Amino acid sequence: MTAVSAAQSQQVDPDELVARLRTHARSYHSLHPFHIAMNEGTLTPDQIRGWVANRFYYQENIPIKDAAILSNCPDTTVRRRWIKRIVDHDGLEGTEGGIEAWLRLGEACGLTRDEIVDHTHLVPGVRFACDAYVTFARTQPWTIAVASSLTELFAPDLMAERLAAFEKYYTWIEPDGLEYFRNRLFQAPRDSEHALEVVTEHCTTPELADAAEAALSFKCDVLWSMMDAIEGAYGG
Amino acid sequence: MTAVSAAQSQQVDPDELVARLRTHARSYHSLHPFHIAMNEGTLTPDQIRGWVANRFYYQENIPIKDAAILSNCPDTTVRRRWIKRIVDHDGLEGTEGGIEAWLRLGEACGLTRDEIVDHTHLVPGVRFACDAYVTFARTQPWTIAVASSLTELFAPDLMAERLAAFEKYYTWIEPDGLEYFRNRLFQAPRDSEHALEVVTEHCTTPELADAAEAALSFKCDVLWSMMDAIEGAYGG
């Protein structure tokens, strides 16, 4: 048995892998100064609008990213669950999804629908980071692309904190506009649970476990880099 | 104005484009000798089983192909309709889709589920043709990939003929196994109607209209080449 095949046959303990993945909460963008300021209620309306307008590009690209994973995934059972993410964002005919909910958030903040959709305020660094995420999903093995979605493990805490902050400090925003955050409170845990199942089932060798961890680290960098670019454009 | 931009500004009449696309019925695999024999009721059980087992590889790849189109499509409204194709084939949690229906057809023909899923009978030429179709959808502009799906314009006639032939000549096949063909009788017209809308809306220059027609011609080649490979392996 060669060193490589010996290493490959060595199984990774799923609980240990989950614990390793969870440590990446330390690099989650909730700790970015701009996010801390947001949740402390000290951002100006212009800063909030800048964040909402820029973050829309991320929202827009989520179903594109998830369809890329779907297209690389040969497992029908996984696809049947993964496709819900696309429906959550795009909606179905006659229903509205997350992209529409985000546009409403933008309108509630005083942006027009056109200036959001036309990327009037989109900062290059945000575009590059989101495009890098889509490229990652298109070109990496699907299980590793799934691992990159695991920032959702950390999302519910941030979302709950953000929702409370918006309701308390940014009362100039129409409360109906916050529906997107409310939906993600239950969607994100369901999604991350599925992604964790996939990753722990498939990433059973040290090499694949390392790749899964690197994917999550990369995704933390994507989100952090977006915050840097937004802070650079709108001030910290 | 350069020659190129003059040509690009020249609009293509949608009805004329549809008429041009429809002429490709002449290259549809319904005219392949193997298909003609199938619908005349002269194929042996081994030939039918060979076709069903090989065609499964095509069925399996349809949602992969459609997810690739979804992932390349920036238009939420189109995605909301296109995603139904994936659900039709994969099903949702707790429901069965076209892939499962095709497996049941295989079982009704006397194949085991395992020998279908494991590609025991898969002929290289069928694999190459289906893989070429998926690569086309991944790499071509999404509107051109949509045009390649337009063999669905010709599918309902073939499907109705095939269903009648199976019920009349191949009575050794359990009738429940024919559900896939029945479903496609209404799914294919709905799907091709949407694809035609997309193609006529987007392929408005002579260059794009030519590319759409070439895409449909390519797809006819994919299906025809599959029949050649199956005929080569199982006899005509």
Coordinates of C-alpha atoms in Angstrom, one line a residue:
Chain A
M1 CA 0.0 0.0 0.0
T2 CA 1.5 3.4 -1.0
A3 CA 1.6 6.3 1.4
V4 CA -1.2 8.0 -0.6
S5 CA -3.6 5.1 -0.5
A6 CA -2.9 4.5 3.2
A7 CA -3.8 8.2 3.8
Q8 CA -6.9 7.9 1.7
S9 CA -8.1 4.8 3.5
Q10 CA -7.8 6.6 6.8
Q11 CA -11.2 7.8 7.7
V12 CA -11.9 11.2 9.2
D13 CA -14.2 11.2 12.2
P14 CA -17.4 13.2 11.2
D15 CA -17.8 14.9 14.5
E16 CA -14.2 16.0 14.5
L17 CA -14.6 17.4 11.0
V18 CA -17.7 19.3 12.0
A19 CA -15.8 20.7 15.0
R20 CA -13.0 21.8 12.7
L21 CA -15.4 23.5 10.3
R22 CA -17.1 25.3 13.2
T23 CA -13.9 26.9 14.3
H24 CA -14.1 29.1 11.1
A25 CA -16.7 31.1 12.9
R26 CA -13.7 33.1 13.9
S27 CA -13.3 34.4 10.3
Y28 CA -17.0 35.0 9.7
H29 CA -17.9 38.5 8.5
S30 CA -20.0 39.1 11.6
L31 CA -16.7 40.1 13.2
H32 CA -15.9 42.7 10.5
P33 CA -15.8 46.2 11.8
F34 CA -18.5 47.3 9.3
H35 CA -20.8 44.5 10.5
I36 CA -20.1 45.3 14.2
A37 CA -21.0 48.9 13.5
M38 CA -24.1 47.9 11.7
N39 CA -25.3 45.8 14.6
E40 CA -24.4 48.5 17.1
G41 CA -26.6 50.9 15.2
T42 CA -24.0 53.4 14.3
L43 CA -24.2 53.2 10.4
T44 CA -25.6 56.1 8.5
P45 CA -28.5 55.7 6.1
D46 CA -26.0 56.1 3.2
Q47 CA -23.9 53.3 4.6
I48 CA -26.9 51.0 5.1
R49 CA -28.0 51.7 1.5
G50 CA -24.5 51.1 0.2
W51 CA -24.4 47.7 2.0
V52 CA -27.9 46.7 0.8
A53 CA -27.2 47.7 -2.8
N54 CA -23.9 45.9 -2.9
R55 CA -25.0 42.8 -1.1
F56 CA -27.8 42.4 -3.8
Y57 CA -25.1 41.3 -6.2
Y58 CA -24.3 38.4 -3.8
Q59 CA -28.1 37.6 -3.5
E60 CA -28.4 37.6 -7.3
N61 CA -25.6 35.1 -7.7
I62 CA -26.7 32.6 -5.1
P63 CA -29.1 30.7 -7.4
I64 CA -26.5 30.8 -10.2
K65 CA -24.0 29.3 -7.7
D66 CA -26.5 26.7 -6.5
A67 CA -27.4 25.7 -10.1
A68 CA -23.7 25.2 -10.8
I69 CA -23.5 22.8 -7.8
L70 CA -26.7 21.1 -9.0
S71 CA -25.2 20.7 -12.5
N72 CA -22.0 19.1 -11.1
C73 CA -23.9 16.7 -8.7
P74 CA -24.7 13.2 -10.0
D75 CA -26.8 12.3 -6.9
T76 CA -30.5 12.7 -7.5
T77 CA -31.3 12.5 -3.8
V78 CA -29.0 15.4 -3.0
R79 CA -30.3 17.4 -6.0
R80 CA -33.8 17.0 -4.8
R81 CA -32.9 18.8 -1.6
W82 CA -30.4 21.3 -3.0
I83 CA -32.9 22.6 -5.5
K84 CA -34.9 24.2 -2.7
R85 CA -32.2 26.7 -2.3
I86 CA -32.8 27.9 -5.8
V87 CA -36.5 28.1 -5.3
D88 CA -36.0 29.9 -2.0
H89 CA -34.1 32.7 -3.9
D90 CA -35.8 32.8 -7.2
G91 CA -39.3 31.8 -6.1
L92 CA -41.6 29.9 -8.4
E93 CA -44.1 31.3 -10.9
G94 CA -46.6 33.3 -8.8
T95 CA -44.5 33.3 -5.7
E96 CA -41.6 35.5 -4.5
G97 CA -38.2 34.4 -3.4
G98 CA -35.2 35.9 -1.6
I99 CA -34.1 38.1 -4.5
E100 CA -37.4 39.9 -4.6
A101 CA -37.4 40.1 -0.8
W102 CA -34.0 41.8 -1.0
L103 CA -35.2 44.3 -3.6
R104 CA -38.0 45.1 -1.1
L105 CA -35.4 45.7 1.6
G106 CA -33.7 48.0 -0.8
E107 CA -36.9 49.9 -1.5
A108 CA -37.6 50.1 2.3
C109 CA -34.2 51.7 2.7
G110 CA -35.0 54.4 0.0
L111 CA -33.2 52.8 -3.0
T112 CA -35.1 52.5 -6.2
R113 CA -35.5 49.0 -7.7
D114 CA -33.7 50.1 -10.9
E115 CA -30.6 51.4 -9.2
I116 CA -30.2 48.1 -7.4
V117 CA -30.9 45.9 -10.4
D118 CA -28.7 48.0 -12.7
H119 CA -25.8 47.7 -10.2
T120 CA -25.5 51.5 -10.0
H121 CA -23.7 51.3 -6.7
L122 CA -21.8 48.1 -7.2
V123 CA -18.2 48.3 -6.0
P124 CA -15.6 46.3 -8.0
G125 CA -14.3 44.4 -5.0
V126 CA -17.8 43.1 -4.2
R127 CA -18.3 42.0 -7.8
F128 CA -14.9 40.2 -7.8
A129 CA -15.6 38.4 -4.6
C130 CA -19.1 37.2 -5.7
D131 CA -17.8 36.2 -9.1
A132 CA -15.0 34.2 -7.4
Y133 CA -17.6 32.3 -5.4
V134 CA -19.6 31.4 -8.6
T135 CA -16.4 30.3 -10.3
F136 CA -15.5 28.2 -7.3
A137 CA -18.9 26.4 -7.5
R138 CA -18.6 25.9 -11.2
T139 CA -15.0 24.5 -11.2
Q140 CA -14.6 22.6 -7.9
P141 CA -15.9 19.1 -7.1
W142 CA -19.5 19.5 -6.1
T143 CA -18.9 18.2 -2.5
I144 CA -16.2 20.8 -2.0
A145 CA -18.5 23.5 -3.4
V146 CA -21.1 22.3 -0.9
A147 CA -18.6 22.8 1.9
S148 CA -18.1 26.4 0.8
S149 CA -21.8 27.1 1.6
L150 CA -21.2 26.2 5.3
T151 CA -20.9 29.8 6.4
E152 CA -24.6 29.2 6.8
L153 CA -23.7 27.5 10.1
F154 CA -22.9 30.9 11.4
A155 CA -25.6 32.8 9.7
P156 CA -28.6 32.4 12.1
D157 CA -26.9 34.1 15.0
L158 CA -25.8 37.1 12.8
M159 CA -29.3 37.2 11.2
A160 CA -31.1 37.3 14.6
E161 CA -28.7 40.0 15.9
R162 CA -29.1 42.0 12.6
L163 CA -32.9 41.8 12.7
A164 CA -32.9 43.1 16.3
A165 CA -30.5 45.9 15.4
F166 CA -32.5 47.0 12.4
E167 CA -35.7 47.0 14.4
K168 CA -34.1 49.0 17.2
Y169 CA -31.7 51.4 15.5
Y170 CA -32.7 51.8 11.9
T171 CA -36.4 52.7 12.5
W172 CA -36.4 54.8 9.3
I173 CA -36.5 51.5 7.3
E174 CA -40.0 50.2 6.7
P175 CA -40.3 47.0 8.9
D176 CA -41.9 45.1 6.0
G177 CA -38.5 45.3 4.3
L178 CA -37.0 43.0 6.8
E179 CA -38.8 39.9 5.6
Y180 CA -35.6 38.5 4.0
F181 CA -33.8 38.3 7.3
R182 CA -36.8 36.7 8.9
N183 CA -36.9 34.0 6.2
R184 CA -33.3 33.2 6.5
L185 CA -33.7 32.5 10.3
F186 CA -35.3 29.2 9.4
Q187 CA -33.9 28.6 5.9
A188 CA -30.2 28.8 6.9
P189 CA -30.3 26.1 9.6
R190 CA -32.1 23.7 7.3
D191 CA -29.6 24.4 4.5
S192 CA -26.5 24.1 6.6
E193 CA -27.8 20.8 8.1
H194 CA -28.1 19.3 4.6
A195 CA -24.7 20.7 3.6
L196 CA -23.1 19.2 6.7
E197 CA -24.6 15.8 5.9
V198 CA -23.1 15.9 2.4
V199 CA -19.7 17.0 3.6
T200 CA -19.4 14.5 6.4
E201 CA -20.7 11.7 4.2
H202 CA -18.3 12.5 1.3
C203 CA -15.2 14.1 2.8
T204 CA -14.0 11.1 4.7
T205 CA -10.3 11.2 3.8
P206 CA -7.8 13.7 5.4
E207 CA -7.3 15.2 1.9
L208 CA -11.0 15.8 1.3
A209 CA -11.6 17.0 4.9
D210 CA -8.8 19.5 4.3
A211 CA -10.3 20.6 1.0
A212 CA -13.7 21.1 2.7
E213 CA -12.1 23.2 5.4
A214 CA -10.2 25.2 2.8
A215 CA -13.5 25.8 0.9
L216 CA -15.2 27.2 4.0
S217 CA -12.1 29.4 4.7
F218 CA -12.3 30.6 1.1
K219 CA -16.0 31.4 1.5
C220 CA -15.3 33.4 4.7
D221 CA -12.7 35.3 2.7
V222 CA -15.4 36.1 0.0
L223 CA -17.8 37.5 2.6
W224 CA -15.0 39.4 4.5
S225 CA -13.7 40.8 1.3
M226 CA -17.1 42.1 0.4
M227 CA -17.3 44.0 3.7
D228 CA -13.8 45.4 3.1
A229 CA -14.9 46.7 -0.3
I230 CA -18.1 48.2 1.1
E231 CA -16.3 49.8 4.0
G232 CA -13.7 51.2 1.5
A233 CA -16.5 52.8 -0.5
Y234 CA -18.8 54.0 2.2
G235 CA -16.5 54.5 5.2
G236 CA -16.1 52.4 8.4
Chain B
M1 CA -21.8 51.6 -39.4
T2 CA -19.7 48.5 -40.1
A3 CA -20.9 45.5 -42.0
V4 CA -21.1 43.5 -38.7
S5 CA -23.1 46.1 -36.8
A6 CA -25.4 46.6 -39.8
A7 CA -26.1 42.8 -39.8
Q8 CA -26.5 42.7 -36.1
S9 CA -29.1 45.5 -36.1
Q10 CA -31.1 43.6 -38.7
Q11 CA -33.9 41.9 -36.9
V12 CA -35.0 38.3 -37.6
D13 CA -38.7 37.7 -38.0
P14 CA -39.7 35.4 -35.1
D15 CA -42.2 33.4 -37.2
E16 CA -39.6 32.8 -39.9
L17 CA -37.1 31.6 -37.2
V18 CA -39.6 29.2 -35.8
A19 CA -40.3 27.9 -39.4
R20 CA -36.6 27.4 -39.9
L21 CA -36.2 25.6 -36.6
R22 CA -39.2 23.3 -37.5
T23 CA -37.5 22.1 -40.7
H24 CA -35.0 20.2 -38.5
A25 CA -37.8 17.6 -37.9
R26 CA -36.2 16.1 -41.0
S27 CA -33.1 15.2 -38.9
Y28 CA -35.0 14.0 -35.8
H29 CA -34.2 10.5 -34.6
S30 CA -37.8 9.4 -35.2
L31 CA -36.5 8.8 -38.7
H32 CA -33.6 6.6 -37.6
P33 CA -34.0 3.0 -38.8
F34 CA -33.8 1.7 -35.3
H35 CA -36.7 4.0 -34.2
I36 CA -38.7 3.1 -37.3
A37 CA -38.3 -0.6 -36.4
M38 CA -39.2 0.1 -32.8
N39 CA -42.5 1.8 -33.8
E40 CA -43.2 -0.9 -36.3
G41 CA -43.0 -3.5 -33.5
T42 CA -40.2 -5.5 -35.0
L43 CA -37.5 -5.1 -32.2
T44 CA -36.6 -8.1 -30.1
P45 CA -36.8 -7.9 -26.2
D46 CA -33.0 -7.7 -26.1
Q47 CA -33.1 -4.7 -28.5
I48 CA -35.7 -2.9 -26.5
R49 CA -33.8 -3.6 -23.3
G50 CA -30.6 -2.3 -24.9
W51 CA -32.3 0.9 -26.0
V52 CA -34.0 1.4 -22.5
A53 CA -30.7 0.8 -20.6
N54 CA -28.7 3.1 -22.9
R55 CA -31.3 5.8 -23.1
F56 CA -31.2 6.0 -19.3
Y57 CA -27.8 7.7 -19.5
Y58 CA -29.5 10.5 -21.5
Q59 CA -32.4 10.7 -19.0
E60 CA -29.9 10.9 -16.1
N61 CA -28.0 13.8 -17.7
I62 CA -31.1 15.9 -18.5
P63 CA -31.3 17.6 -15.1
I64 CA -27.5 18.1 -15.1
K65 CA -27.9 19.8 -18.5
D66 CA -30.8 21.9 -17.3
A67 CA -29.0 23.0 -14.2
A68 CA -26.1 24.1 -16.4
I69 CA -28.5 26.3 -18.4
L70 CA -30.0 27.6 -15.1
S71 CA -26.5 28.4 -13.8
N72 CA -25.7 30.4 -17.0
C73 CA -29.0 32.2 -17.1
P74 CA -29.1 35.7 -15.4
D75 CA -32.9 36.1 -15.9
T76 CA -34.9 35.1 -12.8
T77 CA -38.2 34.9 -14.7
V78 CA -36.7 32.4 -17.1
R79 CA -35.1 30.4 -14.3
R80 CA -38.4 30.2 -12.5
R81 CA -39.9 28.3 -15.5
W82 CA -36.8 26.4 -16.5
I83 CA -36.4 24.9 -13.0
K84 CA -39.6 22.8 -13.6
R85 CA -37.7 20.7 -16.1
I86 CA -35.3 19.7 -13.3
V87 CA -38.1 18.9 -10.9
D88 CA -39.9 16.9 -13.7
H89 CA -36.8 14.7 -14.0
D90 CA -35.5 14.5 -10.4
G91 CA -38.8 14.8 -8.6
L92 CA -38.9 16.6 -5.2
E93 CA -38.6 15.0 -1.8
G94 CA -41.4 12.5 -1.5
T95 CA -42.4 12.6 -5.2
E96 CA -41.0 10.7 -8.2
G97 CA -39.7 12.2 -11.3
G98 CA -38.8 11.1 -14.9
I99 CA -35.6 9.4 -13.9
E100 CA -37.5 7.1 -11.5
A101 CA -40.2 6.6 -14.2
W102 CA -37.5 5.5 -16.6
L103 CA -36.1 3.0 -14.1
R104 CA -39.6 1.6 -13.8
L105 CA -39.7 1.3 -17.5
G106 CA -36.5 -0.6 -17.4
E107 CA -37.8 -3.0 -14.7
A108 CA -41.0 -3.5 -16.7
C109 CA -38.7 -4.6 -19.6
G110 CA -37.0 -7.1 -17.3
L111 CA -33.8 -5.2 -16.5
T112 CA -32.7 -4.8 -12.9
R113 CA -32.5 -1.4 -11.4
D114 CA -28.8 -2.0 -10.6
E115 CA -27.7 -2.9 -14.1
I116 CA -29.3 0.3 -15.4
V117 CA -27.9 2.6 -12.7
D118 CA -24.5 1.0 -12.9
H119 CA -24.4 1.5 -16.7
T120 CA -23.7 -2.2 -17.3
H121 CA -25.0 -2.0 -20.8
L122 CA -23.9 1.6 -21.7
V123 CA -22.4 1.8 -25.1
P124 CA -19.4 4.3 -25.5
G125 CA -21.1 6.2 -28.4
V126 CA -24.2 6.9 -26.2
R127 CA -22.0 8.2 -23.4
F128 CA -20.0 10.4 -25.8
A129 CA -23.2 11.9 -27.3
C130 CA -24.8 12.6 -24.0
D131 CA -21.6 14.1 -22.5
A132 CA -21.3 16.3 -25.6
Y133 CA -24.8 17.6 -24.9
V134 CA -24.0 18.4 -21.3
T135 CA -20.7 20.1 -22.3
F136 CA -22.7 22.2 -24.9
A137 CA -25.1 23.4 -22.2
R138 CA -22.2 24.2 -19.9
T139 CA -20.1 26.2 -22.4
Q140 CA -22.5 27.8 -24.9
P141 CA -24.5 31.0 -24.1
W142 CA -27.6 30.0 -22.2
T143 CA -30.0 31.1 -25.0
I144 CA -28.2 28.9 -27.5
A145 CA -28.2 26.0 -25.0
V146 CA -32.0 26.6 -24.7
A147 CA -32.3 26.3 -28.5
S148 CA -30.6 22.9 -28.4
S149 CA -33.5 21.7 -26.3
L150 CA -35.9 22.3 -29.2
T151 CA -36.0 18.7 -30.4
E152 CA -38.9 18.8 -27.9
L153 CA -40.9 20.4 -30.7
F154 CA -40.8 17.1 -32.5
A155 CA -41.1 14.8 -29.4
P156 CA -44.9 14.6 -28.8
D157 CA -45.6 13.0 -32.2
L158 CA -42.9 10.4 -31.6
M159 CA -44.0 9.9 -28.0
A160 CA -47.6 9.2 -29.0
E161 CA -46.5 6.9 -31.8
R162 CA -44.1 5.1 -29.4
L163 CA -46.7 4.7 -26.7
A164 CA -49.2 3.2 -29.2
A165 CA -46.5 0.8 -30.6
F166 CA -45.4 -0.3 -27.1
E167 CA -49.1 -1.0 -26.1
K168 CA -49.7 -2.9 -29.4
Y169 CA -46.5 -4.8 -30.1
Y170 CA -44.5 -5.1 -26.9
T171 CA -47.2 -6.5 -24.7
W172 CA -44.5 -8.4 -22.6
I173 CA -43.7 -5.1 -21.0
E174 CA -45.8 -4.2 -18.0
P175 CA -48.1 -1.3 -19.0
D176 CA -47.4 0.5 -15.8
G177 CA -43.8 0.9 -17.1
L178 CA -45.0 3.3 -19.8
E179 CA -45.8 6.1 -17.4
Y180 CA -42.7 8.1 -18.6
F181 CA -44.0 8.3 -22.1
R182 CA -47.4 9.4 -20.9
N183 CA -45.9 12.2 -18.8
R184 CA -43.8 13.5 -21.7
L185 CA -47.0 13.9 -23.8
F186 CA -47.9 17.0 -21.9
Q187 CA -44.5 18.0 -20.5
A188 CA -42.7 18.3 -23.9
P189 CA -45.2 20.8 -25.5
R190 CA -45.1 23.0 -22.4
D191 CA -41.3 22.9 -22.3
S192 CA -40.8 23.6 -26.0
E193 CA -43.3 26.5 -25.9
H194 CA -41.1 28.1 -23.3
A195 CA -37.9 27.4 -25.1
L196 CA -39.3 28.9 -28.3
E197 CA -40.3 32.0 -26.4
V198 CA -36.8 32.4 -25.1
V199 CA -35.2 31.7 -28.5
T200 CA -37.4 34.1 -30.5
E201 CA -37.0 36.8 -27.9
H202 CA -33.3 36.6 -27.7
C203 CA -32.0 35.3 -31.0
T204 CA -33.1 38.4 -33.0
T205 CA -30.0 38.9 -35.1
P206 CA -29.1 36.8 -38.2
E207 CA -26.0 35.5 -36.3
L208 CA -27.9 34.5 -33.2
A209 CA -30.7 32.9 -35.3
D210 CA -28.0 30.9 -37.2
A211 CA -26.5 29.8 -33.9
A212 CA -29.9 28.7 -32.6
E213 CA -30.5 26.7 -35.7
A214 CA -27.0 25.2 -35.4
A215 CA -27.7 24.3 -31.8
L216 CA -30.9 22.4 -32.8
S217 CA -29.0 20.7 -35.6
F218 CA -26.3 19.6 -33.1
K219 CA -29.0 18.2 -30.8
C220 CA -30.5 16.2 -33.6
D221 CA -27.0 14.8 -34.2
V222 CA -26.7 13.9 -30.5
L223 CA -30.0 11.9 -30.6
W224 CA -29.2 10.3 -34.0
S225 CA -25.7 9.3 -32.9
M226 CA -27.2 7.6 -29.8
M227 CA -29.5 5.5 -32.1
D228 CA -26.5 4.7 -34.3
A229 CA -24.5 3.5 -31.3
I230 CA -27.4 1.4 -30.0
E231 CA -28.1 -0.1 -33.4
G232 CA -24.4 -0.9 -33.7
A233 CA -24.5 -2.8 -30.4
Y234 CA -27.9 -4.5 -30.6
G235 CA -28.4 -4.9 -34.4
G236 CA -30.8 -3.0 -36.7

